[in-house]
Every structure is written in C-alpha cells, then in structure tokens.
mmCIF file of C-alpha atoms in Angstrom:
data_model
loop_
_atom_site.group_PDB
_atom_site.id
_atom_site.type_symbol
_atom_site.label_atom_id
_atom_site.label_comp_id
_atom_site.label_asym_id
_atom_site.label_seq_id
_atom_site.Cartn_x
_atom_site.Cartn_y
_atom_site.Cartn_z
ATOM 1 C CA UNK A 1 91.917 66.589 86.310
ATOM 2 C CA UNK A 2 92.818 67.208 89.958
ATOM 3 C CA UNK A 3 94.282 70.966 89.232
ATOM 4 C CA UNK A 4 90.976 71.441 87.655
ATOM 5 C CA UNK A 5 89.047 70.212 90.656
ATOM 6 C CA UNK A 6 91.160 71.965 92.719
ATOM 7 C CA UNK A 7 90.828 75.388 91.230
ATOM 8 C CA UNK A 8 86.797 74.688 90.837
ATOM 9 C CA UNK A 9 87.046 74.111 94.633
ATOM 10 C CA UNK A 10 89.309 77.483 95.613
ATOM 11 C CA UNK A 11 86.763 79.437 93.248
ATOM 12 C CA UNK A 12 84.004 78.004 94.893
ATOM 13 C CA UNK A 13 85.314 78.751 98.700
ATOM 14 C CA UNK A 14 87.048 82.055 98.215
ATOM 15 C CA UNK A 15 84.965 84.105 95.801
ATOM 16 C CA UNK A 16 82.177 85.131 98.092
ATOM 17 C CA UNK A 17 84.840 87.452 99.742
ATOM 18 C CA UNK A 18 85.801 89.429 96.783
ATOM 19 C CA UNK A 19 83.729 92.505 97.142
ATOM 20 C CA UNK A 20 84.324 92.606 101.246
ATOM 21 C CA UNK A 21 88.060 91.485 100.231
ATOM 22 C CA UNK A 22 87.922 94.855 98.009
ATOM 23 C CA UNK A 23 86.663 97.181 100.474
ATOM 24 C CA UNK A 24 88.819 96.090 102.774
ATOM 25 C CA UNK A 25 91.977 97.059 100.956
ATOM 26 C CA UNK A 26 90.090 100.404 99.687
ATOM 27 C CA UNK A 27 89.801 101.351 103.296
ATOM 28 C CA UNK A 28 93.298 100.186 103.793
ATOM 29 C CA UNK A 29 94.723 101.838 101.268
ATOM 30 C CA UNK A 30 92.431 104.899 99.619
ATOM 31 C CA UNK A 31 92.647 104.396 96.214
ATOM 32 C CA UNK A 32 90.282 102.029 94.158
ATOM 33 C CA UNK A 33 93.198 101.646 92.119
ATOM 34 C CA UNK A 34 96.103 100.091 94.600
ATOM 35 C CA UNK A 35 92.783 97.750 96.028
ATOM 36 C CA UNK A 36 91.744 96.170 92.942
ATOM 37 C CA UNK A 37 95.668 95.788 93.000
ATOM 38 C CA UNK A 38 95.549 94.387 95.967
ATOM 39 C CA UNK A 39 93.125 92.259 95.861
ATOM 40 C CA UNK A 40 94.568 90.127 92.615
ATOM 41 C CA UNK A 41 97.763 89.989 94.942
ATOM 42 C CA UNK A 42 95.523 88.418 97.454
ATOM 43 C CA UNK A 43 93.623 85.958 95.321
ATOM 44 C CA UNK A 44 97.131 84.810 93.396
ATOM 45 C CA UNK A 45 98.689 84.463 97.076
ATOM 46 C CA UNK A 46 96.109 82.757 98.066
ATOM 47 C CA UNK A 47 95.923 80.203 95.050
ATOM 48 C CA UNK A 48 99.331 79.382 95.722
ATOM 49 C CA UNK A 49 99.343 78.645 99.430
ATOM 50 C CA UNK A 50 95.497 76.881 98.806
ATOM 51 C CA UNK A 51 96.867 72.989 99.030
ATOM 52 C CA UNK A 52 98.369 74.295 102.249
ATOM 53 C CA UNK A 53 95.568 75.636 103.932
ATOM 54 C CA UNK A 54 94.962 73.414 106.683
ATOM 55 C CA UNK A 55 91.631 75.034 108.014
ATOM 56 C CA UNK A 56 92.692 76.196 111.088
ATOM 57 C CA UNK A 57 90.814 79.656 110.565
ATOM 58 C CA UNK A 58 87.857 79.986 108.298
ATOM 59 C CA UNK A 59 88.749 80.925 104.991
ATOM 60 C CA UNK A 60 87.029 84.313 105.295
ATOM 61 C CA UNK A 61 89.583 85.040 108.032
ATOM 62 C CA UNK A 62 92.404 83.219 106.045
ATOM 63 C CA UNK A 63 91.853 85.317 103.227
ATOM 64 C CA UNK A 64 91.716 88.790 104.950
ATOM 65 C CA UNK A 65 95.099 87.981 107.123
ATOM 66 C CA UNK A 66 96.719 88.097 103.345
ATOM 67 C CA UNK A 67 94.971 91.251 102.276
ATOM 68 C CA UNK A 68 96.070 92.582 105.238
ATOM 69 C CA UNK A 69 99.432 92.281 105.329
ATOM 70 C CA UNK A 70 99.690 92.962 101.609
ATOM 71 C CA UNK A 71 98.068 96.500 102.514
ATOM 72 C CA UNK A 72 100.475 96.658 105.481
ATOM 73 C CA UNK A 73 103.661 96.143 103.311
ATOM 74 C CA UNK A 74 102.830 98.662 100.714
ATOM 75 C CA UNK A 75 101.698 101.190 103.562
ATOM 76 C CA UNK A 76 105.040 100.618 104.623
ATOM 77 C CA UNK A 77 106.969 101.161 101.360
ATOM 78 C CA UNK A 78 105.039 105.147 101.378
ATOM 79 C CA UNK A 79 106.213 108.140 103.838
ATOM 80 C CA UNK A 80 103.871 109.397 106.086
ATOM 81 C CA UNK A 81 103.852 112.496 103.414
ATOM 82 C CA UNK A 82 102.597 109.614 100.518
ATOM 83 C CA UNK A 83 99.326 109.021 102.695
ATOM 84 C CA UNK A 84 96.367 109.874 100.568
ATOM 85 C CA UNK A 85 94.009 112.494 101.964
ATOM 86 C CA UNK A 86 91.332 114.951 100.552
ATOM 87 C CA UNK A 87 92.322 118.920 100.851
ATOM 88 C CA UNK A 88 90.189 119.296 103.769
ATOM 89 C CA UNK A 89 92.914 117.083 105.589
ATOM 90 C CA UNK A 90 96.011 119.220 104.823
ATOM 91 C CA UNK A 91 94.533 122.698 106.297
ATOM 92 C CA UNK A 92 91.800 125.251 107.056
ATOM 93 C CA UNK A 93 89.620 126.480 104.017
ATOM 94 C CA UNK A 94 90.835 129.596 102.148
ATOM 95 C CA UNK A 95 89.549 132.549 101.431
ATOM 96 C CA UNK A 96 88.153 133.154 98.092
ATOM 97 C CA UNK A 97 90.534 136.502 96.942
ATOM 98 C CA UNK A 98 93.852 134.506 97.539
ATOM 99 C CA UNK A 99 93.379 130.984 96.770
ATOM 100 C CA UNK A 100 95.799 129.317 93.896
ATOM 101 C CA UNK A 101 93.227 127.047 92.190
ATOM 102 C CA UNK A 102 96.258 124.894 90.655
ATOM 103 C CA UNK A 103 96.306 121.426 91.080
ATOM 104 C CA UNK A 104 99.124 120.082 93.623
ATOM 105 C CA UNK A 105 100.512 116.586 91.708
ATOM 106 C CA UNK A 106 102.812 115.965 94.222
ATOM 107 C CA UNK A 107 100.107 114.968 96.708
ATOM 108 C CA UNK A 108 98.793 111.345 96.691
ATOM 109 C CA UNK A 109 95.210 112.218 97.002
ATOM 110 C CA UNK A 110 92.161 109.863 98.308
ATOM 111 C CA UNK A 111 89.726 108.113 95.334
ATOM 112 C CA UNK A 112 86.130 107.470 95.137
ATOM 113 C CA UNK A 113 84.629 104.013 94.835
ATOM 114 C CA UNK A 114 81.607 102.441 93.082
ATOM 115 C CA UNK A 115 79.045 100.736 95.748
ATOM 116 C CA UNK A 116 78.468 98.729 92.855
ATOM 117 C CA UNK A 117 82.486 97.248 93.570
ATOM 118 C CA UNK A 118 81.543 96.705 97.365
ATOM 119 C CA UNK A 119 77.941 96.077 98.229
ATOM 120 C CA UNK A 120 77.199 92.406 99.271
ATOM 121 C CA UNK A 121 75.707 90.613 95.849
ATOM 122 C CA UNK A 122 72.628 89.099 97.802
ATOM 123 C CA UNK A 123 70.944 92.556 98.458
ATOM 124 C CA UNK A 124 70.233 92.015 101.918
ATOM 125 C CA UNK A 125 69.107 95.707 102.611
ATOM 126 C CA UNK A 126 70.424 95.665 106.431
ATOM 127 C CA UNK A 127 74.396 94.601 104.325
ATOM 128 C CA UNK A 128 73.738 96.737 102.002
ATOM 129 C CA UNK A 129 73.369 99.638 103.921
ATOM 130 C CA UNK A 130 76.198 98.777 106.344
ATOM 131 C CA UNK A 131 78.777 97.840 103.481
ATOM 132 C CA UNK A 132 77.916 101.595 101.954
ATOM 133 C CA UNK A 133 78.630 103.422 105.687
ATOM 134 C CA UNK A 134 81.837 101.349 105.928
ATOM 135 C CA UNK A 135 82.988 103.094 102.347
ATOM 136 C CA UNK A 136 81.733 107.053 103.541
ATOM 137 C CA UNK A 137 84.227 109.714 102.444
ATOM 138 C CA UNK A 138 84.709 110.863 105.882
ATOM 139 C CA UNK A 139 85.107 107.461 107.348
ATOM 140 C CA UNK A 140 88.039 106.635 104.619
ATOM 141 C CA UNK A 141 89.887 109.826 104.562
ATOM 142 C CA UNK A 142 90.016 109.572 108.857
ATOM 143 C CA UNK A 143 91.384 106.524 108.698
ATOM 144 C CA UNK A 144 94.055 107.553 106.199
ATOM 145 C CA UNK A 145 95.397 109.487 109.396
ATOM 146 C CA UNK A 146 95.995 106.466 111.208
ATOM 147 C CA UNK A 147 99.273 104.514 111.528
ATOM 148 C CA UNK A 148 98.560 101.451 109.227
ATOM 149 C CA UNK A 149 98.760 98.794 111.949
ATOM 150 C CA UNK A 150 96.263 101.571 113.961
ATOM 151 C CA UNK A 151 94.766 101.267 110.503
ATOM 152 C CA UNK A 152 93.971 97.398 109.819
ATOM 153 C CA UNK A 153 93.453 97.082 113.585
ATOM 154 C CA UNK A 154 90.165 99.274 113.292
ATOM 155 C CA UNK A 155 88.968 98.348 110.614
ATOM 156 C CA UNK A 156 89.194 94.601 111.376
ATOM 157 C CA UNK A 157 87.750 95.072 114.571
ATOM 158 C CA UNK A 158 84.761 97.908 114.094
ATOM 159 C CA UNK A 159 84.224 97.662 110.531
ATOM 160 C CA UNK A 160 84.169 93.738 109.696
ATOM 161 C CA UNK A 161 83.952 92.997 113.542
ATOM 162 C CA UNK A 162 86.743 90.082 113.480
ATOM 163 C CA UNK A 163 87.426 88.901 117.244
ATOM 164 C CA UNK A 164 90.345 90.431 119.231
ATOM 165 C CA UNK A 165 91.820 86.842 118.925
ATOM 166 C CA UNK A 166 91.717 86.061 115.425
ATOM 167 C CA UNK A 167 93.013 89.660 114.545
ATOM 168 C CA UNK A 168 96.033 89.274 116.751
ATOM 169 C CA UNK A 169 96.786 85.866 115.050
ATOM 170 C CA UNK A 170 96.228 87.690 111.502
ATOM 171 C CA UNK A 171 98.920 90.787 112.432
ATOM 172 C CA UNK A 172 101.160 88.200 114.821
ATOM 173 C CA UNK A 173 100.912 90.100 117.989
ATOM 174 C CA UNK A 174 99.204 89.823 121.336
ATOM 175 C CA UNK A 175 95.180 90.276 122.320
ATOM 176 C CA UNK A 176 96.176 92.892 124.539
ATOM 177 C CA UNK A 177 98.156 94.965 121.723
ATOM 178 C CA UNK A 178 95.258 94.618 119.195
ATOM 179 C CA UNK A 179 93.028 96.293 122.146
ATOM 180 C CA UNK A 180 95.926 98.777 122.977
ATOM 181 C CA UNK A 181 95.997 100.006 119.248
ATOM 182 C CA UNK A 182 92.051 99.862 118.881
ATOM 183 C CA UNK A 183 91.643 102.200 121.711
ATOM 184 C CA UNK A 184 94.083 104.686 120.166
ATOM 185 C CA UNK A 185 92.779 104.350 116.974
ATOM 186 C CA UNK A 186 89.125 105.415 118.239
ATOM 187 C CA UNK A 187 90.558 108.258 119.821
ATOM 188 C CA UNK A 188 92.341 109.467 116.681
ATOM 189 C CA UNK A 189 89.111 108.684 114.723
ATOM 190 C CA UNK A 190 86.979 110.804 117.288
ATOM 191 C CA UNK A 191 88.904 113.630 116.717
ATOM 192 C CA UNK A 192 88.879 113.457 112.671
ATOM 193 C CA UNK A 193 85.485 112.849 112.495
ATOM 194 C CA UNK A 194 83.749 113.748 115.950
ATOM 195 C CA UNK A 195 80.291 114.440 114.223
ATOM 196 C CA UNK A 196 77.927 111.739 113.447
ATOM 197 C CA UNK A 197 77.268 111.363 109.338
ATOM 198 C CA UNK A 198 73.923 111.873 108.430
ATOM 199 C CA UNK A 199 74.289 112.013 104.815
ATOM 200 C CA UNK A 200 71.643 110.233 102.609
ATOM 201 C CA UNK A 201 71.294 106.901 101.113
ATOM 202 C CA UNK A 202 72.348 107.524 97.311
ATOM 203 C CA UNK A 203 69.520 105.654 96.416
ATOM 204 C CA UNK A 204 66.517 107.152 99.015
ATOM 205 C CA UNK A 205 64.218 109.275 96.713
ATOM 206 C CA UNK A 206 65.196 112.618 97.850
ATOM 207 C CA UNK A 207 69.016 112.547 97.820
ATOM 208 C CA UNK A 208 68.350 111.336 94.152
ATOM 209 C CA UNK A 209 66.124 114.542 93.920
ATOM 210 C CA UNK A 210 69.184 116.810 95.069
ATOM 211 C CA UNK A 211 71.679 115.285 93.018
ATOM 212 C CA UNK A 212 69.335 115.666 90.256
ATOM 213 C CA UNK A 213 69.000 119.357 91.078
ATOM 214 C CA UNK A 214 72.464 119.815 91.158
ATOM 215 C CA UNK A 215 73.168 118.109 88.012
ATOM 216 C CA UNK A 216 70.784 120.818 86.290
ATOM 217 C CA UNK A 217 72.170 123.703 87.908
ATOM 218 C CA UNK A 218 75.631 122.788 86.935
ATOM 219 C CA UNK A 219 75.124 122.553 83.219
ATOM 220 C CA UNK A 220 72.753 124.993 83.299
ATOM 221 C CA UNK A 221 75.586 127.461 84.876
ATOM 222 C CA UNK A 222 72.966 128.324 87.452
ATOM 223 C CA UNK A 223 74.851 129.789 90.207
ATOM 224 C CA UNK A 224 71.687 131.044 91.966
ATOM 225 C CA UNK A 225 70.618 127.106 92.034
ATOM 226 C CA UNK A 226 73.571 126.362 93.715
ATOM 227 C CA UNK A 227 73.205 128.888 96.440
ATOM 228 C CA UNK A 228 69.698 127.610 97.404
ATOM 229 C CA UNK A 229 71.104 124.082 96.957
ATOM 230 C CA UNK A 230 73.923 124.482 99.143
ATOM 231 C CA UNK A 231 73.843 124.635 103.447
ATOM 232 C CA UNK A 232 74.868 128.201 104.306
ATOM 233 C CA UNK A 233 78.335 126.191 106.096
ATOM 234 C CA UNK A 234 78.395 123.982 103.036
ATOM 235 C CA UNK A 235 82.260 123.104 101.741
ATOM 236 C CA UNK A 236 83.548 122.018 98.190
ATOM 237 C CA UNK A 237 86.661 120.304 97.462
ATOM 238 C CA UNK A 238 88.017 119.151 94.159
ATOM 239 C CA UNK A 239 91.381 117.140 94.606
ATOM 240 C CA UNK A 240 94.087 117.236 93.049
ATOM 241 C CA UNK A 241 93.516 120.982 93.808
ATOM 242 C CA UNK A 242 94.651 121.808 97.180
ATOM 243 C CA UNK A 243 92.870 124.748 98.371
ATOM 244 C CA UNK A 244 89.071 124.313 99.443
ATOM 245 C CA UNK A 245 86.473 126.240 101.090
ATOM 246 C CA UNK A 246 83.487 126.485 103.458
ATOM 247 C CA UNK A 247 80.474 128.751 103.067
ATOM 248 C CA UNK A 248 77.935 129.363 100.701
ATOM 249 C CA UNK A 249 79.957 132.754 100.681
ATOM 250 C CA UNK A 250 83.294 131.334 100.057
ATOM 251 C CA UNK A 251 82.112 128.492 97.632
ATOM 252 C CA UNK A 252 79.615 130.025 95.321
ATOM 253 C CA UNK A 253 81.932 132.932 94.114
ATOM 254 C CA UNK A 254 84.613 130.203 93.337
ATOM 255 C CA UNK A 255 82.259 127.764 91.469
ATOM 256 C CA UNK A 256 81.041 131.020 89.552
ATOM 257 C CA UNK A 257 84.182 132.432 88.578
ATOM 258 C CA UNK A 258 86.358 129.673 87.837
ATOM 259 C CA UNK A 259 83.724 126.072 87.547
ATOM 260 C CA UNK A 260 80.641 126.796 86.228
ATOM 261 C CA UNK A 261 81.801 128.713 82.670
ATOM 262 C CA UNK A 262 78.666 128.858 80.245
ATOM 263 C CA UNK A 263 75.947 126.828 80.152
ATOM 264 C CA UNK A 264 76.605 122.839 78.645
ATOM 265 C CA UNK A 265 80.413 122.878 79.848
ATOM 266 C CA UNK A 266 79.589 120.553 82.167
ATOM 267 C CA UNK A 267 77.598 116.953 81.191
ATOM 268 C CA UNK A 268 77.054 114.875 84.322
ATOM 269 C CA UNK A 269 75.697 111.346 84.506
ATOM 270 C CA UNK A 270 74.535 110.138 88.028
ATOM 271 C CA UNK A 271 75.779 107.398 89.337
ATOM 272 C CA UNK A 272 72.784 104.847 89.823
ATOM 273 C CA UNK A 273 74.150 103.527 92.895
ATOM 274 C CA UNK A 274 76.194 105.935 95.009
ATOM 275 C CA UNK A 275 80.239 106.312 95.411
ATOM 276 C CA UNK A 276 81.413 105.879 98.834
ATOM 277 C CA UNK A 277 77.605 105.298 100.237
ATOM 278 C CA UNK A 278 76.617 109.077 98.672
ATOM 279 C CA UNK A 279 75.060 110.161 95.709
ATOM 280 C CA UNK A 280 77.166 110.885 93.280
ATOM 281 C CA UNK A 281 77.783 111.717 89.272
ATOM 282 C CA UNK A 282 80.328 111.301 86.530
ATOM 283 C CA UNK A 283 81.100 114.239 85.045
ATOM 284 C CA UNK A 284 82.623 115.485 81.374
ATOM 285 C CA UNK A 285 83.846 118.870 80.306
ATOM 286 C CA UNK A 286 83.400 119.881 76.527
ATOM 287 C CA UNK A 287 86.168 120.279 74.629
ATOM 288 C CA UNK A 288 86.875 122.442 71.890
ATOM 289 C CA UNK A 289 85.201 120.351 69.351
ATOM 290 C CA UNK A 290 81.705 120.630 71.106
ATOM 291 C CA UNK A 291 82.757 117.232 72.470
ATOM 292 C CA UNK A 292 82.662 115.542 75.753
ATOM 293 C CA UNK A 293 85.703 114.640 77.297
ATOM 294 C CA UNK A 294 85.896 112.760 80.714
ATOM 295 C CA UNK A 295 86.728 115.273 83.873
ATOM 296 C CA UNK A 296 85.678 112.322 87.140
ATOM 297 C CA UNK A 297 83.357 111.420 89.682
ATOM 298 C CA UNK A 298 81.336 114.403 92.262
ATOM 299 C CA UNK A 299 80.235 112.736 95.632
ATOM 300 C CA UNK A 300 77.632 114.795 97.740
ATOM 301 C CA UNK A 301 76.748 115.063 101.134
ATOM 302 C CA UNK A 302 73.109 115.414 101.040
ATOM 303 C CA UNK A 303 71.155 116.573 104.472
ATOM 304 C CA UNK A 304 67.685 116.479 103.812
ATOM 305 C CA UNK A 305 67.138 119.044 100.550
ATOM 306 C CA UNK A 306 70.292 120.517 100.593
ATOM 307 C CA UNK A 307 73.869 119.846 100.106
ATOM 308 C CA UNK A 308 76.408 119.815 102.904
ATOM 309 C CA UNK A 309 79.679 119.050 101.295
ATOM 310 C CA UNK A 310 80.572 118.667 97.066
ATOM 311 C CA UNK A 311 84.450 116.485 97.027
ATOM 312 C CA UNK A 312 84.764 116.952 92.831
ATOM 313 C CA UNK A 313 87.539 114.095 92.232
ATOM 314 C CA UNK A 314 89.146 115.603 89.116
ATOM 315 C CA UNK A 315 90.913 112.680 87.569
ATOM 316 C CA UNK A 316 89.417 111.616 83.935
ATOM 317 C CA UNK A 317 90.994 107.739 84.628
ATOM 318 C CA UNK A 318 88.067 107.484 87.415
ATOM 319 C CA UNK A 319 85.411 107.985 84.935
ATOM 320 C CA UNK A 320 86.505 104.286 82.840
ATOM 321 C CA UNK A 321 86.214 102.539 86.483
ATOM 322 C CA UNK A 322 82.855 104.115 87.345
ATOM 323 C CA UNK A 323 81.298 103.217 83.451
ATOM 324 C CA UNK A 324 82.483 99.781 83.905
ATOM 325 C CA UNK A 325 80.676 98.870 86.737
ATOM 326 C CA UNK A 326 77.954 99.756 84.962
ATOM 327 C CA UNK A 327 76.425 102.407 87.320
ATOM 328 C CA UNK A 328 76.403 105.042 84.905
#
C-alpha cells in the first residue's frame, strides 16, 4: 500500500533527528516535559505536510524550522514572568538565619534531562561529548533569559551551527537580522554565564568517584563528608524552593538542619549517564512506612575532587522520566 510505503519512507528520513530534534526544543523551552511535547507536535506536523515537502532544504533543516516555530508559539503564549529559571536566576543567595525554605509553586522552574534522551545513538565520542555541553545546566538556564527569537537564533546558529541563510529562511526574516539578534544574544549570554564550565564528564572515572562520595555522605547523614566534598564557594539549589546559597558556610548548616535528617532518609541511585552533561542521581525520601518514595533528580558540578554547585530538582514526576530511559 502506498500510505504504507509512504510512512516507511518518512520514518526512514526523519527519525535520525529525534534526539537532536529533542534537545533542541529542551533548550528552547526548559522543561523535558513541554519538549517531548514538542517534539510529537513536530513529528505529527511534519507527517502531515510530508507529500508536500518538495526538498528545497534538507530534511534535517525542514524538520527543525517546525520545531522551531512550535517552541516560538508556545514561548509566546507565556509572560516573561512564566520563563523557567533555577533560583540562582531570580536573586543573590541568602543567608542561612533568614531564609524561608518553602517551595514557591507559582514559579515555572527549569528541568533536568537524561543524556540518555539526547546523545547521538552512534556513540561517536567527539558527538557525544558536544551533544552533553549543548544540554549543561548553566548553558540552558542562560538561555532561558533570552527573548525567544534571541533564543532559537543562538541556538540554531552556535549550538547546531545552521548557516545564517537557512536560519533566516526557517524564522522568515533577513540574514542581516539573524546576525543582529545573534550578536545580542552572545552579549546577554556573556553576561549570564561569563565563566568558562569546567565541570566533569558524568561518565570520566573521577566525577563518578565524587558523585559516589556524595551519594554515601547523604544517606549516611554525614555532614562532615559534605564539607570536605564541597568547594569552600560551593552553592546548592533545590527548585521549586526559591532561596539558595553559596558557601560551604552558608550551605552545610542548611543541608544539616533541614536535608540531611538521620541516616537512610535519603536513597539515591546514580544516574549511569549524566543529566544535562553532569553527574547526577535519582533520589527517594523514606516515608513513614520505612518505604521509599520518589523525591527527583541531583545534578553536580564536579571540579576535579570536589563539588562546585548541587541544583536538587525536587519534583517526584522527574524520577518516572529518568527510570525510563533506563539510566538508573
């Protein structure tokens, strides 16, 4: 049957773009949730239009000028207020003695993702490793700052390195716009993020060391473990709590006194291949039944033997997508 043929032959051309399809729209967008969203938007709009497609642009580049502008029209349905961001992008750290640690619903708030969801499939090491730093915590919640066309503009351009040309046909606009709004948006990026990002490969042997360290010391309650763990300008975050602070003598009394509780609260599972490039583990609270119930996913900035930054994502409905990618 020629509908058969025909969807063997859209499977065949567009499925090779899923995962970069994915992390497009999770850059776009911030939540792993709205992407995979997105990207079934993407694949029915594209199914639709297929007997259309006259090959004018390669099918990589048709595909991503319909992500695009599906992430562009629900960018535009949110206020500038609805953009989702981690705490450390709403203010300066507190101070320990008058903190509320209550968490802040009203705030959309940025999500982890799997590198199992957008790592290439062949395991080229060099794609692997650039797929991963495309996803880093600090790259996605900068770009959340950025007007969306700002937004797509960058990422198209320094992130999946489409030509000035073909992104200006995907957004309908001029060559000399898309450089106009690529300049801006590396000037806004420089000052979100004007440090370089060291932080380790989830899956070299010593950030795997750390996180294994830090698992330990966090069921075992071991708040001493944690201050020799932690950089003495370390931070810790744990959205969708809105205060967060920076220093080992700012962070440690805080996990102490209102985290760490008695020794096997806390079960954590690492994640064998990273969130967001970064090592990272699922975690569980125990419940009241001397049960495990799921709390959500920990991503670590690991410098060397130490950690530079903890972002706790406390939301329990991350925990289902992280087990079913199989990474945990």
């Amino acid at each position: 049957m020629a509908d058969a043929d025909d969807a063997a032959e859209f499977a065949r051309e567009t499925e090779p773009y899923r995962r970069e399809l994915f992390a497009h729209c999770y850059r776009m967008l911030g939540s792993v949730f709205d992407a995979e969203d997105l990207v079934q938007e993407t694949y029915l709009r594209a199914w639709r239009h297929y007997d259309g497609f006259e090959g004018r642009s390669s099918v990589r580049t048709w595909l991503h000028q319909i992500a695009t502008n599906g992430c562009l029209t629900a960018l535009a349905k949110r206020r500038d207020a609805d953009r989702r961001v981690l705490p450390s992008g709403l203010g300066p750290p507190e101070d320990t003695g008058t903190a509320a640690l209550e968490p802040d619903p009203r705030q959309r708030w940025l999500q982890p993702v799997p590198d199992a969801l957008v790592t290439p499939e062949s395991g080229d090491p060099a794609s692997v490793v650039a797929a991963r730093e495309g996803v880093r915590l600090a790259l996605v919640a900068s770009l959340q700052h950025l007007p969306a066309k700002q937004r797509a503009v960058l990422v198209l351009r320094d992130v999946l390195a489409f030509p000035a040309t073909e992104v200006a046909d995907m957004l309908q606009t001029s060559t000399a716009s898309v450089k106009s709004s690529l300049q801006r948006a590396r000037a806004t990026l420089k000052e979100q993020a004007p440090t370089p990002d060291h932080t380790a490969e989830p899956t070299a042997p010593q950030a795997r060391a750390v996180l294994a360290k830090y698992i330990k010391a966090f069921e075992n309650a071991d708040a001493d473990a944690l201050t020799r763990l932690l950089l003495q300008d370390a931070s810790i975050e744990a959205p969708p709590i809105r205060a967060w602070f920076q220093g080992v003598e700012h962070c440690i009394p805080v996990l102490r006194d209102h985290v760490l509780g008695d020794p096997g609260l806390w079960r954590m599972v690492p994640v064998a291949g990273g969130a967001n490039g970064q090592p990272a583990a699922v975690g569980y609270l125990r419940d009241e039944e001397g049960g495990y119930q799921p709390y959500g996913v920990i991503v670590l900035d690991v410098v060397g033997d130490h950690v530079r930054r903890i972002v706790s994502f406390g939301d329990p409905r991350l925990v289902a997508v992280f087990e079913r990618c199989g990474g945990v």
